[in-house]
Coordinates of C-alpha atoms in Angstrom, one line a residue:
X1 CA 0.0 0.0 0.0
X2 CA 1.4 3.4 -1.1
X3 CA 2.4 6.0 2.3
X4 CA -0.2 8.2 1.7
X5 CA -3.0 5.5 2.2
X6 CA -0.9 3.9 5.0
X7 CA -0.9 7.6 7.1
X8 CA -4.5 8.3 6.2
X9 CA -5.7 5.0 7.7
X10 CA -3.6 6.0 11.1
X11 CA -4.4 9.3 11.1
X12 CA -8.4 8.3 10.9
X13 CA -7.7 6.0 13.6
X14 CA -6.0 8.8 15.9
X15 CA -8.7 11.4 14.5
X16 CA -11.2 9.3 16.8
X17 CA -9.2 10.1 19.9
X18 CA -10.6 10.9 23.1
X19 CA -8.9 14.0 23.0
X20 CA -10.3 15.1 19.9
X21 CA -13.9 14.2 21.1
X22 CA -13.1 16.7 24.1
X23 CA -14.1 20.5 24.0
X24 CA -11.8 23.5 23.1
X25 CA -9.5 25.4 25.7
X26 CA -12.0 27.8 27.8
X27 CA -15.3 25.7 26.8
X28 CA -14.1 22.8 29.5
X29 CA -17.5 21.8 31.0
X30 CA -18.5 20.9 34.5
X31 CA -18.4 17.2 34.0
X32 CA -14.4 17.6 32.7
X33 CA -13.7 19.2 36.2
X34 CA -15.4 17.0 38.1
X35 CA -13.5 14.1 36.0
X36 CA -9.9 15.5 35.3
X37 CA -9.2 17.3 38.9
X38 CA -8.4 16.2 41.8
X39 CA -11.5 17.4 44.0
X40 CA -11.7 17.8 47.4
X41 CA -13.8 14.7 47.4
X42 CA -11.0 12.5 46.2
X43 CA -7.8 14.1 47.9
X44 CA -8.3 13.2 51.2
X45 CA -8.1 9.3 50.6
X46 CA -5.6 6.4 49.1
X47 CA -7.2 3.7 47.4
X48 CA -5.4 0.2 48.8
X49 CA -7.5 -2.3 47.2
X50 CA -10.5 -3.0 44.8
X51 CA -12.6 -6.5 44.8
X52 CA -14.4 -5.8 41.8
X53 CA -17.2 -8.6 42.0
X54 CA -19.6 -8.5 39.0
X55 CA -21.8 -10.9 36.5
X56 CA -21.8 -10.2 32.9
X57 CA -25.4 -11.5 30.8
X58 CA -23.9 -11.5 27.2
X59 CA -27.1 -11.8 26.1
X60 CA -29.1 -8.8 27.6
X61 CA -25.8 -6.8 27.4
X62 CA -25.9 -6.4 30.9
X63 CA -24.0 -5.9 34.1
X64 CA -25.0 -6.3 37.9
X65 CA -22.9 -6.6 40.9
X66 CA -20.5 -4.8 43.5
X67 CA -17.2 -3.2 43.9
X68 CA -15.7 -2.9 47.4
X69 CA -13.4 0.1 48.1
X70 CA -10.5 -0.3 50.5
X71 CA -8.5 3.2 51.0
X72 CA -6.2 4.6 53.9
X73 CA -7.3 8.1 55.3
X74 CA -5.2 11.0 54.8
X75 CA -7.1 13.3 56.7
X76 CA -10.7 13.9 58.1
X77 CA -13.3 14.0 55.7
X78 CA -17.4 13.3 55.3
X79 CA -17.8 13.2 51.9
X80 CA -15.9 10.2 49.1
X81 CA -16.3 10.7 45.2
X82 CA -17.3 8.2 43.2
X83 CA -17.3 7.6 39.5
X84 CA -20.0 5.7 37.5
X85 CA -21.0 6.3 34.3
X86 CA -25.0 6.9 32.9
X87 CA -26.8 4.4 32.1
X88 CA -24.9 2.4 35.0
X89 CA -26.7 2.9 38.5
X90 CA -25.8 2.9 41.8
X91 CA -28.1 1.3 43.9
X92 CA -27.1 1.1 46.9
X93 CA -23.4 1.9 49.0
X94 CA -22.6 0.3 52.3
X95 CA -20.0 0.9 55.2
X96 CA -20.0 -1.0 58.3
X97 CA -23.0 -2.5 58.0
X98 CA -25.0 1.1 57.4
X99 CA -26.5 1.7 54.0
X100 CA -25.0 5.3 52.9
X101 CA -27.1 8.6 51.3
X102 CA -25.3 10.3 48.3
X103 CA -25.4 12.9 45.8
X104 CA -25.1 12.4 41.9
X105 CA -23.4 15.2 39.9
X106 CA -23.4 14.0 36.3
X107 CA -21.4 10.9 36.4
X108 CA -19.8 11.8 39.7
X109 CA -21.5 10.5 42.9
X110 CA -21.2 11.9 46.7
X111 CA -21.6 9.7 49.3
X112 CA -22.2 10.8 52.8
X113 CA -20.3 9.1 55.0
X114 CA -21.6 8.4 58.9
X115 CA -18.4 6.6 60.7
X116 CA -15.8 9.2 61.9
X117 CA -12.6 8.7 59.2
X118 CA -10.0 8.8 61.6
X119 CA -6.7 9.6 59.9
X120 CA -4.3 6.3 59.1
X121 CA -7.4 4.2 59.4
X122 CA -7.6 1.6 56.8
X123 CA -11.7 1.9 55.9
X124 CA -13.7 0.0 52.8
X125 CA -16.9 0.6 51.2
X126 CA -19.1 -1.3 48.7
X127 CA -20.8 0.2 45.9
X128 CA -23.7 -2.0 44.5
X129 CA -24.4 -1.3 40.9
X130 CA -26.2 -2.3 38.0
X131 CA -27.4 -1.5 34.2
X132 CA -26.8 -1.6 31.0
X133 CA -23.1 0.1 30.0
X134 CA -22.0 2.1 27.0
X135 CA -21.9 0.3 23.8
X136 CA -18.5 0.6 22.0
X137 CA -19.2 1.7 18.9
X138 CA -15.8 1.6 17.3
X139 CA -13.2 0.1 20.1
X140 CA -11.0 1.2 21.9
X141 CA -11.2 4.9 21.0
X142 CA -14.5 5.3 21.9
X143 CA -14.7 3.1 24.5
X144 CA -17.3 1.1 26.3
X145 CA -18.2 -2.7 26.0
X146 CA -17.8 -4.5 22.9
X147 CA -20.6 -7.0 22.8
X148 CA -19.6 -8.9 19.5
X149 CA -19.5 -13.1 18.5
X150 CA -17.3 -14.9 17.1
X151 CA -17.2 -16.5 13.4
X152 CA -19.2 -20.0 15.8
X153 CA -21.9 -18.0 17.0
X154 CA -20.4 -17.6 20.6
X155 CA -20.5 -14.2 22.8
X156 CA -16.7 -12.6 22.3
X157 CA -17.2 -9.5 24.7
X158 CA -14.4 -7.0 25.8
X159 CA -14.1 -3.3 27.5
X160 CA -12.1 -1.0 26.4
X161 CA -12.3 2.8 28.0
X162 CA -9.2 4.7 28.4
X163 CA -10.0 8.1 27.9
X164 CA -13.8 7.7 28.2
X165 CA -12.8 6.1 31.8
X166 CA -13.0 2.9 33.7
X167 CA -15.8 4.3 35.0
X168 CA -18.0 3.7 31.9
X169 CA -18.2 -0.1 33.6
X170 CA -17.5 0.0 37.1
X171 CA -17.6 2.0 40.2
X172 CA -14.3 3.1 41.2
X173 CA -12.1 6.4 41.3
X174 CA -11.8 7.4 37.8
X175 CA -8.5 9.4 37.9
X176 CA -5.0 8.4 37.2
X177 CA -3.3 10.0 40.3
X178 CA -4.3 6.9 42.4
X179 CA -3.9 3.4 41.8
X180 CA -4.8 0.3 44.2
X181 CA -1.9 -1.7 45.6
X182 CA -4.0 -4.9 44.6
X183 CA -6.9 -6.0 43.1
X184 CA -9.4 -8.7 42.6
X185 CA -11.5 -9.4 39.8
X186 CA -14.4 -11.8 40.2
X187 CA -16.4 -12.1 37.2
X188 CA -19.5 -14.5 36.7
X189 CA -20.3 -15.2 33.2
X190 CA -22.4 -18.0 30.9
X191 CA -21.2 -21.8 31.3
X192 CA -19.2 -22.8 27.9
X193 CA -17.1 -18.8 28.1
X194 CA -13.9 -18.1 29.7
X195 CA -13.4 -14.7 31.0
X196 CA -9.5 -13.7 31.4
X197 CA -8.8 -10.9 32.8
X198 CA -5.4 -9.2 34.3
X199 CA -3.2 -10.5 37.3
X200 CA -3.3 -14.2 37.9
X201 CA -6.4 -17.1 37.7
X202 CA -7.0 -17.7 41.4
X203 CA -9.9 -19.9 41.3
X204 CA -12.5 -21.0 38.8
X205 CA -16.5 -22.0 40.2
X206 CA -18.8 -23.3 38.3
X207 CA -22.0 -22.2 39.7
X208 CA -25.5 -24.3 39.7
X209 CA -27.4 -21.6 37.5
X210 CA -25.0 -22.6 34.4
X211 CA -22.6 -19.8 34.7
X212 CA -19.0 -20.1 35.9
X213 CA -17.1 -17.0 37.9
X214 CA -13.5 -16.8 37.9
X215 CA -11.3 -15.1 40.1
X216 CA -8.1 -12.9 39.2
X217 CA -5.8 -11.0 41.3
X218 CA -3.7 -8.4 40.6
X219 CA -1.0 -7.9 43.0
X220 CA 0.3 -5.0 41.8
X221 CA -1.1 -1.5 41.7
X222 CA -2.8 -1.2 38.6
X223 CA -4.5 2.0 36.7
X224 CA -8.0 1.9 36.3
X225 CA -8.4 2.1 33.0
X226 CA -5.8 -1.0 32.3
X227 CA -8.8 -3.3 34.2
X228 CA -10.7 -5.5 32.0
X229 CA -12.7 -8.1 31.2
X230 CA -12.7 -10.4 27.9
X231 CA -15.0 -13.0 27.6
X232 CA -15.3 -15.5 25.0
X233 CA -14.6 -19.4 23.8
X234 CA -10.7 -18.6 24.8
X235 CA -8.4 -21.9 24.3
X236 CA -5.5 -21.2 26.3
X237 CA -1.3 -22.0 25.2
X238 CA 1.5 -21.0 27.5
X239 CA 5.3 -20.6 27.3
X240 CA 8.3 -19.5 29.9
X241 CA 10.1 -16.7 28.9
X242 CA 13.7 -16.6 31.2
X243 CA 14.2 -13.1 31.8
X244 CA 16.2 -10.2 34.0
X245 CA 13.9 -11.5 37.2
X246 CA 13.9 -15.1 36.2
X247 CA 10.8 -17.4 35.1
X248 CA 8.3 -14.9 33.4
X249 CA 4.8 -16.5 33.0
X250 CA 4.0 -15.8 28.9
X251 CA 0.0 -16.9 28.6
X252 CA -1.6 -16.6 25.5
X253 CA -5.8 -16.6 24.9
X254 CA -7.2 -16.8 22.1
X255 CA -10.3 -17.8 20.5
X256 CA -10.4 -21.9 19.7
X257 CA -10.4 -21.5 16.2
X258 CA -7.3 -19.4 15.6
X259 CA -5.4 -21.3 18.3
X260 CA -2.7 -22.9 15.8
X261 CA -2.1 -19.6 13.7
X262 CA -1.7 -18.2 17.4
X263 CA 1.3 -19.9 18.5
X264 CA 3.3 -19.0 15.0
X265 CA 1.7 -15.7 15.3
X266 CA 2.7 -14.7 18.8
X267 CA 6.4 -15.7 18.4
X268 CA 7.3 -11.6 18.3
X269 CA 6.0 -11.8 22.1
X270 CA 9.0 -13.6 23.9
X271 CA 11.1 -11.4 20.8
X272 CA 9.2 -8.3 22.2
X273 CA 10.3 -9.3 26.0
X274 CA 14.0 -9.9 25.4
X275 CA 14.2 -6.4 23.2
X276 CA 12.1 -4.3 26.1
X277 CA 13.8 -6.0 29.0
X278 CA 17.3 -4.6 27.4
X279 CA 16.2 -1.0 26.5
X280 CA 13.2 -0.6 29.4
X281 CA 14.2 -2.9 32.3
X282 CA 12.6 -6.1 33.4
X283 CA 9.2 -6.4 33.0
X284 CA 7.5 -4.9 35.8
X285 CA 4.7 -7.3 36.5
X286 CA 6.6 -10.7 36.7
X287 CA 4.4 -11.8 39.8
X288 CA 0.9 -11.1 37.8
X289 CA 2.5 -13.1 34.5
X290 CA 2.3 -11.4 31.1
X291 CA -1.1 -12.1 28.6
X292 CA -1.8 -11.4 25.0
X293 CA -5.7 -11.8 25.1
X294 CA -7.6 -11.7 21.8
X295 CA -10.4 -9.9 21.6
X296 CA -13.2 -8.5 19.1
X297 CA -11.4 -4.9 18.3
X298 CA -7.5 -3.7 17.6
X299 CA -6.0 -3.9 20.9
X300 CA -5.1 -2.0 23.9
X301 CA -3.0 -2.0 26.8
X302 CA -4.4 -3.3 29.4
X303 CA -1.7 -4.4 32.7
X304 CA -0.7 -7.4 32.2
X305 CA -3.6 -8.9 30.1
X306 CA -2.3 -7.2 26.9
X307 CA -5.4 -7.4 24.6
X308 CA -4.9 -8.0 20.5
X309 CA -7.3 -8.0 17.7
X310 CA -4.8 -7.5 14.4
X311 CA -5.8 -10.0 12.6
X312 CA -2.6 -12.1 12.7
X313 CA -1.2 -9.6 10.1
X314 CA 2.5 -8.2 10.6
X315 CA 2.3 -4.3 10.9
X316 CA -0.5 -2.2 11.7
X317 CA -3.7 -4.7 10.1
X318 CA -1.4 -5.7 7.5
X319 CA 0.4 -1.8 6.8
X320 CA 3.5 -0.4 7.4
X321 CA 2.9 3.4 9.1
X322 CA 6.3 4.2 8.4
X323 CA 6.5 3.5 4.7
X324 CA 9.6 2.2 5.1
X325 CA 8.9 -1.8 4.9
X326 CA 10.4 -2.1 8.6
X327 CA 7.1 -1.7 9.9
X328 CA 6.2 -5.0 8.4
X329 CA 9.0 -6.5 10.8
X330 CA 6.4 -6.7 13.6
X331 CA 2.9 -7.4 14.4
X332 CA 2.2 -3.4 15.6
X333 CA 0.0 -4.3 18.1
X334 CA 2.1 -6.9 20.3
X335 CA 4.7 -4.7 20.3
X336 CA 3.1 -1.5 20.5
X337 CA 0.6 -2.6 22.8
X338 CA 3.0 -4.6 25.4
X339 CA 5.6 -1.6 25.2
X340 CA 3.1 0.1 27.4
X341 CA 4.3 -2.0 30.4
X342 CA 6.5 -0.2 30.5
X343 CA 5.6 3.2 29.6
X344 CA 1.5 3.4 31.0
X345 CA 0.9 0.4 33.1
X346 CA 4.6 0.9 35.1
X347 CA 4.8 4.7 34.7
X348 CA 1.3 6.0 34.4
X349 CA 0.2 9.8 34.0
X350 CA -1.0 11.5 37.0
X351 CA -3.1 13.8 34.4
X352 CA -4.7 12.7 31.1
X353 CA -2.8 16.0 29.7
X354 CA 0.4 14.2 29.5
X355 CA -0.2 11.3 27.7
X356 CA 2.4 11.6 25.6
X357 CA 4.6 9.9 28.4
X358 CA 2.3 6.7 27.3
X359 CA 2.1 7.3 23.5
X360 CA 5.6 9.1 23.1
X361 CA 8.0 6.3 24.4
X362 CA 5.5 3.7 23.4
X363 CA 5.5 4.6 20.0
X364 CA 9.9 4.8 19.9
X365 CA 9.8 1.6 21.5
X366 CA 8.5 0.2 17.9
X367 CA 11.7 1.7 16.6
X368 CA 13.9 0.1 19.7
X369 CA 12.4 -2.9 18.7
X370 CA 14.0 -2.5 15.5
X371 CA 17.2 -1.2 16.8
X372 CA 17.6 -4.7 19.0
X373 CA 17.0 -6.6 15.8
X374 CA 18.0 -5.1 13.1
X375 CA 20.2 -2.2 13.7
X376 CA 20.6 1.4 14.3
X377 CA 20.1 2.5 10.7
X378 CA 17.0 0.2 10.5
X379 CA 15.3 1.8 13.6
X380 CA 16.2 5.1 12.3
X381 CA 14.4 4.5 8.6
X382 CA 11.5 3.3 10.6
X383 CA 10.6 6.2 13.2
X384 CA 11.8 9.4 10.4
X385 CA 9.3 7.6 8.3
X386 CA 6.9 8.0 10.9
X387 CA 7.3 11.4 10.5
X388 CA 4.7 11.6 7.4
X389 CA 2.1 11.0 10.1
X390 CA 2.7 14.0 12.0
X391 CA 0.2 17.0 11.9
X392 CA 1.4 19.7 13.8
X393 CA -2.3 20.9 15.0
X394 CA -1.5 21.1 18.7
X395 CA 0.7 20.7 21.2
X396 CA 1.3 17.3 22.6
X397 CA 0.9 18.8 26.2
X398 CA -3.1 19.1 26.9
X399 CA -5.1 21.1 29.7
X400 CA -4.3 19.9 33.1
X401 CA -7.2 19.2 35.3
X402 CA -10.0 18.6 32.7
X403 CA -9.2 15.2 31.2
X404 CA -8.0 16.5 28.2
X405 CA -5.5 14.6 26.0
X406 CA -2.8 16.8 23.9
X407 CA -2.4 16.5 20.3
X408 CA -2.3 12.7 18.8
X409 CA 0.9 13.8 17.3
X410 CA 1.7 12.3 21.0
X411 CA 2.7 8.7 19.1
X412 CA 4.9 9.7 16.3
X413 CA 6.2 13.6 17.1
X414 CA 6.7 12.6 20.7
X415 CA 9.1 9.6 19.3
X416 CA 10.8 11.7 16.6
X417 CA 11.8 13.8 19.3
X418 CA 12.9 11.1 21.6
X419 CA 15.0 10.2 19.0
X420 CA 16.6 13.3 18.0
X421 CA 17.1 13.4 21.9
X422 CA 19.3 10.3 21.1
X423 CA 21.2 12.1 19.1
X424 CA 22.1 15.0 21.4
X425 CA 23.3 12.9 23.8
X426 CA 25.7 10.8 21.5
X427 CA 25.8 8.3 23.5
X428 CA 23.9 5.0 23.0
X429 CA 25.1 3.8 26.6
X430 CA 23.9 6.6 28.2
X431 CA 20.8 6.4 26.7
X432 CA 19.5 2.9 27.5
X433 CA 20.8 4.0 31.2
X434 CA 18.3 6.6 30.9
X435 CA 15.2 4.8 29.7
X436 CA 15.8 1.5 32.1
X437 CA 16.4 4.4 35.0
X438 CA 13.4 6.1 34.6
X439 CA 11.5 2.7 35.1
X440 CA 13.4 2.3 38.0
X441 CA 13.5 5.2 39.7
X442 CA 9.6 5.6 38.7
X443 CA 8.8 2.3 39.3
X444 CA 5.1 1.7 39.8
X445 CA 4.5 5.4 40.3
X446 CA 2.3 8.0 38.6
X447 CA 4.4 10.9 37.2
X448 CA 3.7 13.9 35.6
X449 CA 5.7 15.5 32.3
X450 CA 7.8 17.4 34.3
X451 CA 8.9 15.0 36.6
X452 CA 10.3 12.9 33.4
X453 CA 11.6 16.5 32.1
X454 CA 13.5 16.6 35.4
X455 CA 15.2 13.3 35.3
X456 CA 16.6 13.5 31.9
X457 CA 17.9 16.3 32.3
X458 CA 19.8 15.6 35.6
X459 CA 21.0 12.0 33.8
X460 CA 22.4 14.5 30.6
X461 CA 23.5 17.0 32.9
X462 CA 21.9 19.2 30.2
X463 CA 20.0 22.0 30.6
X464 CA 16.8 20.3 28.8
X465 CA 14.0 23.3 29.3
X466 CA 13.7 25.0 26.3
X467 CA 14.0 22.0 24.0
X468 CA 10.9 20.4 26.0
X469 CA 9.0 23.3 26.0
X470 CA 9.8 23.5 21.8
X471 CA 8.7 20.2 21.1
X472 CA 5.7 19.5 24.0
X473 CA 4.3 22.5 24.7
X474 CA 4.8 24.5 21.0
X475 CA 3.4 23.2 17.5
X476 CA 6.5 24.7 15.5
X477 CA 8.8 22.2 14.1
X478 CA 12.3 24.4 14.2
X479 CA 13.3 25.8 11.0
X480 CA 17.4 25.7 9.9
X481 CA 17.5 28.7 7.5
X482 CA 20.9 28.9 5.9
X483 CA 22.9 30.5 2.9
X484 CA 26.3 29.2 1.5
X485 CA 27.9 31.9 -0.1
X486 CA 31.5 33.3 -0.8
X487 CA 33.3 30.4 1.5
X488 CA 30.4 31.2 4.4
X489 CA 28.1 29.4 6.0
X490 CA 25.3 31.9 7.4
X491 CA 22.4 29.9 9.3
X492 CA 20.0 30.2 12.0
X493 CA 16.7 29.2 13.5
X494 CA 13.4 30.4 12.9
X495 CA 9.7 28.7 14.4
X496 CA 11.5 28.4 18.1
X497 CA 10.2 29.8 20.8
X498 CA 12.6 32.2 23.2
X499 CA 16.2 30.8 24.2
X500 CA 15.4 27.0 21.9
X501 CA 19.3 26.9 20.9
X502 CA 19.3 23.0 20.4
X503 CA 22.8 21.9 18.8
X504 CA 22.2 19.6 15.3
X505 CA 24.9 17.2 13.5
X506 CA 25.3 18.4 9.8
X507 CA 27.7 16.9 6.8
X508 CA 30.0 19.7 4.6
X509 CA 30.9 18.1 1.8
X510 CA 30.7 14.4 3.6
X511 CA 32.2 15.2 6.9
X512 CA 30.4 15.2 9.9
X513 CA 30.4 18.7 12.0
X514 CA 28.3 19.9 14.8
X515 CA 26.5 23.6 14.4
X516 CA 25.0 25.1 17.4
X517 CA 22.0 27.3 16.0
X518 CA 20.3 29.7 17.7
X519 CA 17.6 32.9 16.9
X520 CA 20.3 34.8 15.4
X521 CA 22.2 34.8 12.5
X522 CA 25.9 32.8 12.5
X523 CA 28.8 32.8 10.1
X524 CA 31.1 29.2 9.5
X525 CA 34.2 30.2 7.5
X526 CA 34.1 26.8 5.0
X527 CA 35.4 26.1 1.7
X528 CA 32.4 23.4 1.6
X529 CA 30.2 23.2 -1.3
X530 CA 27.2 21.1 0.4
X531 CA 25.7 21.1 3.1
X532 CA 23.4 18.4 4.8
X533 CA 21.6 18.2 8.0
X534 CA 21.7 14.8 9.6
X535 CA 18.6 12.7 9.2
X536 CA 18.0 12.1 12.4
X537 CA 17.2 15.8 14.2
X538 CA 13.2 16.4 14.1
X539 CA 13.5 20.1 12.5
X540 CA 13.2 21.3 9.1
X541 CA 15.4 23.2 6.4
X542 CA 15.0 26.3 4.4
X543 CA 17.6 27.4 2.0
X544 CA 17.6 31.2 2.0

């Protein structure tokens, strides 16, 4: 397929991001406070632990059941937000034995809480709930429950909801600032369907009303948005991948008829592992296994449960985004997808507006994957042909506060700049340093952009500020304008904002040389007769 068809089906794909679906700066509504801030309502306590106990009915599209909440108090409080979405109801909450009054805002709910919250007090509540959820109508980027069936006739159901919010299927604190230490996941479903969902199979009961509930728990503090549930005529194949922590649990689920074409197919996972464990670290969820679950739409990145729907196709459905052939390397999805252990499920965004920590190292992973594999020159084709897909409309940095996602140019402009930040640093040890450090010294944490700003810039010993700001926070792509004239070089940057002085590699007549551009006008004394800019700097050219 020719490049232009190849970025027009990814950019239709990230046109239909959350972010997009969002309103414009100043026309925030009520509803995107109550979702993307951190309210008085939610400050004041740490979740500890979920038991999410629910039945799915396939056939009515239906959920019903309970969510207990277990959270430490900070401070003194009478009032806990909740998040559920409409249709969902809550019909009842419970503490101590005392059924609780509350308050619904929109799709924020504010219960009224009767026990004194002492502070360092370990307290629960549980939210009883039913309905029927939000239909995805094109997974994951809208988000919701996929109710589907499978080529046989069988139920193949899945959620998918960042973005939109855990909370358009279960009760639970829908921001990313605070994440469980554990979880369990209890989920009754119809007799002959497996549900698999993230963390480890405790138990399985089959029930005497011919429906079966299984029991997974997460011991690990997990996102909201990375819970879910697939359900469906899984057949289930396994493999031990010997990594940086020893005996990694690789278990792979996939629908019964696709089970052989699987286990060629899903040979890139343990590939994926060994390149991500070198660049990122070692897995960070070895004691909740890893999971490639198949389900009904493309994928997403659910913790642990990794879930894939690309058709068995190498590249993106079948297409290379970058153009370049190496994106047909790869099935996108396992390696896309599972790169977000790293960079989502083990560092997560405190606010929806930096994403691009998720999207931006996810989507240079792709290209790291190529770099273990097949080379530096490789990787490099791969990610500047990513370029193509790059729109400049807005920065990649969103409104804080609001749940409002920056630009989708988060996947390919955030990587382009990661790898020009590569080159600056000119030095590949370095570099991997840096990317398995931040894993490590972020380890299970949620972070904000300047917190990973910070740390690279300590690790470089660089003074990293105004090159962040030009590429996060700016939709300019820098602009080299230069003249060769009379044995002179004259060049200098335009489309920066204040102080962006970012040094760039060029070639004079075939020899490498370093310039260091800034806002004003510089002269090279050089007998040269061409000029180059290396390939590998994110900015643009203009002859003058």
């Amino acid at each position: 397929m020719k490049k232009k068809a190849i970025t027009a089906i990814f950019l239709l794909c990230l046109s239909l991001s959350f972010a997009q679906l969002l309103q414009e700066k100043n026309n925030f509504t009520r509803q995107d406070s109550l979702r993307g801030s951190i309210t008085p309502e939610r400050e004041w306590w740490d979740l500890t632990y979920y038991h999410l106990d629910i039945e799915v009915k396939p056939d009515e599209k239906f959920i019903s059941g309970k969510n207990t909440v277990q959270y430490k108090v900070l401070k003194p409080h009478n009032r806990i937000q909740i998040d559920l979405q409409s249709p969902l109801q809550i019909e009842k909450v419970i503490q101590n034995g005392k059924e609780l009054s509350f308050t619904s805002e929109m799709n924020a709910h504010f219960i009224n809480l009767v026990d004194q919250q002492e502070v360092n007090t370990i307290n629960s509540l549980t939210l009883h709930y039913k309905g029927h959820p939000r239909e995805a109508k094109r997974a994951p980027w809208d988000g919701g429950l996929s109710w589907k069936k499978d080529e046989n006739g069988k139920h193949f159901v899945a959620t998918s909801c960042q973005g939109l919010g855990a909370s358009v299927w279960w009760p639970n604190k829908d921001h990313m600032y605070d994440e469980p230490d554990s979880m369990l996941i209890s989920v009754t479903n119809p007799k002959g369907l497996t549900n698999v969902s993230n963390g480890r199979l405790r138990n399985l009961e089959e029930n005497d009303d011919n429906t079966v509930t299984s029991h997974w728990f997460v011991s690990n503090p997990i996102n909201n948005y990375g819970v879910n549930i697939n359900i469906g005529d899984y057949t289930h194949f396994s493999e031990t991948y010997n990594g940086e922590k020893g005996a990694l649990d690789m278990d792979y689920w996939v629908l019964s008829d696709n089970l052989e074409i699987a286990k060629e197919h899903f040979k890139d996972a343990p590939k994926m592992m060994k390149a991500f464990e070198h660049w990122f670290g070692s897995y960070p969820f070895y004691e909740d296994s890893f999971k490639l679950v198949e389900v009904p739409y493309l994928g997403m990145e659910h913790q642990s449960s990794v879930t894939y729907g690309n058709q068995y196709k190498k590249g993106y459905l079948g297409n290379d985004l970058s153009g370049t052939g190496w994106g047909l390397k790869f099935d996108f999805i396992i390696i896309h997808e599972a790169g977000h252990e790293w960079f989502a499920n083990n560092i997560t965004y405190r606010d929806a507006a930096d994403m691009w920590i998720h999207e931006g190292f996810t989507a240079y992973s792709e290209n790291l994957f190529l770099d273990y594999y097949y080379g530096k020159e490789a990787s490099a084709d791969y990610v500047i042909g990513t370029r193509a897909n790059i729109q400049n409309d807005r920065p990649l940095i969103g409104q804080y506060n609001v749940n409002n996602e920056g630009s989708s140019d988060m996947y390919y402009k955030g990587a382009n700049m990661l790898h020009t930040l590569r080159q600056l640093i000119e030095d590949d040890g370095l570099w991997r340093e840096i990317l398995r450090g931040l894993n490590k010294e972020f380890y299970h944490q949620t972070v904000s952009s300047q917190q990973v700003e910070d740390y690279i810039s300590k690790r470089t010993n660089k003074d990293l500020t105004s090159f962040f700001n030009q590429y996060l926070r700016d939709v300019r792509i820098p602009t080299l304008e230069y003249k060769m004239k009379d044995g002179k070089l004259n060049y200098r940057y335009t489309n920066i904002i204040k102080g962006f002085d970012m040094p760039i590699q060029v070639e004079l007549d075939g020899y490498s040389h370093w310039l260091f551009p800034n806002s004003e006008w510089q002269v090279l004394k050089t007998p040269a007769k061409t000029f180059n800019i290396d390939r590998d700097f994110y900015i643009e050219t203009k002859e003058i």
